[in-house]
Amino acid sequence: MALALLVLVCLASIGIGAKALPLADVWHGLFHYAGSNDDVLVRQVRIPRTVLGLIVGSALGLAGAVMQALTRNPLAEPGLLGVNAGASAAVVSAISFFGVTSLTGYVWFAFAGAAIVSVAVYLLGGSRSATPVRLALAGTAVTAALYGYVNAVQLLDSAALDRLRFWTVGSLASANTETVGKVWPFIAIGVVLTLLIARPLNALEMGDDTARALGAHLTRTRVIAMLAVTLLCGAATAACGPIVFVGLMIPHLVRVITGPDMRWILPYAAVLSPVLLLGADVVGRIVARPSELQVGIVTALIGGPVFIHLVRRKRMSQL
């Protein structure tokens, strides 16, 4: 069912855009490419955009599921805990201060920023004594500070502002085959690492003492998990900019379907997260025709109420 839904959303992403195309023209662009403007739009714009949405959506969903298990925090998400903001701040610095213009350069800076901020938020939240609320507060504070820095750099550097004004809200609009080719290896490694630690993450969610009793290697699991999150978030943010709430919403939805077993949560999250991301991207292309609304804005509009609901539910459960 999840795979069928993903296929439908992919077809919608290819067939629906800011420019309305008849189904016959979409079919022609897919299977009878002749170099016309509509053929180019389908083959060189919409297909790479859809593929990038697939891999970035999977990356964000998996990263969110891993972070929630790792921190035992149902509110954990790359955007809420500052990981995306760290990657964004590093990329902005690379563009403005070091003159980096290639996606390959962005990726390495994004990795560094994501890793540094992940560690910083974990320490600020209280390290091993961290509670979900403390981690969320630490992530919010770090995110606000870093996005303030990003905005300041853009205001002081007009060239950087022109290059980053769409990237910083999260968008798939600049997708092309080069972008897909450069980020998919990093995301693929992150996906493999994530799936390898599904069983230890199950043990980790029960608490450190229980995990040790079950034979889980806590330090190794945490290191691999953080490496996977850094690869997934760093590559996704470098390619599309910061896109929030995908990693928060999908793991909660998946748990309703699969239960708490990470061996099922992770594969389902990898499939359903692109459904949300590509669906939001299609909505953004339709509602603002002939222009478009960036996907990061659409996911934020959807995710904000979901986050409020989860916070209220968490607070009620503690009363």
PDB file of C-alpha atoms in Angstrom, residues 199-200 203-204 207-221:
ATOM      1  CA  ARG A 199      17.730  -3.714  16.128  1.00  0.00           C
ATOM      2  CA  PRO A 200      20.138  -1.866  18.507  1.00  0.00           C
ATOM      3  CA  ALA A 203      17.075  -1.830  22.591  1.00  0.00           C
ATOM      4  CA  LEU A 204      18.255   1.756  23.083  1.00  0.00           C
ATOM      5  CA  GLY A 207      16.919   2.720  28.293  1.00  0.00           C
ATOM      6  CA  ASP A 208      20.665   2.258  28.623  1.00  0.00           C
ATOM      7  CA  ASP A 209      20.557  -0.423  31.317  1.00  0.00           C
ATOM      8  CA  THR A 210      18.045  -2.557  29.453  1.00  0.00           C
ATOM      9  CA  ALA A 211      19.952  -2.094  26.206  1.00  0.00           C
ATOM     10  CA  ARG A 212      23.173  -3.308  27.827  1.00  0.00           C
ATOM     11  CA  ALA A 213      21.350  -6.306  29.273  1.00  0.00           C
ATOM     12  CA  LEU A 214      20.122  -7.145  25.779  1.00  0.00           C
ATOM     13  CA  GLY A 215      23.678  -7.020  24.442  1.00  0.00           C
ATOM     14  CA  ALA A 216      23.514  -3.731  22.562  1.00  0.00           C
ATOM     15  CA  HIS A 217      26.772  -1.800  22.145  1.00  0.00           C
ATOM     16  CA  LEU A 218      25.605   1.677  23.190  1.00  0.00           C
ATOM     17  CA  THR A 219      28.596   3.776  22.127  1.00  0.00           C
ATOM     18  CA  ARG A 220      28.886   2.130  18.730  1.00  0.00           C
ATOM     19  CA  THR A 221      25.156   2.453  18.105  1.00  0.00           C
TER      20      THR A 221
END
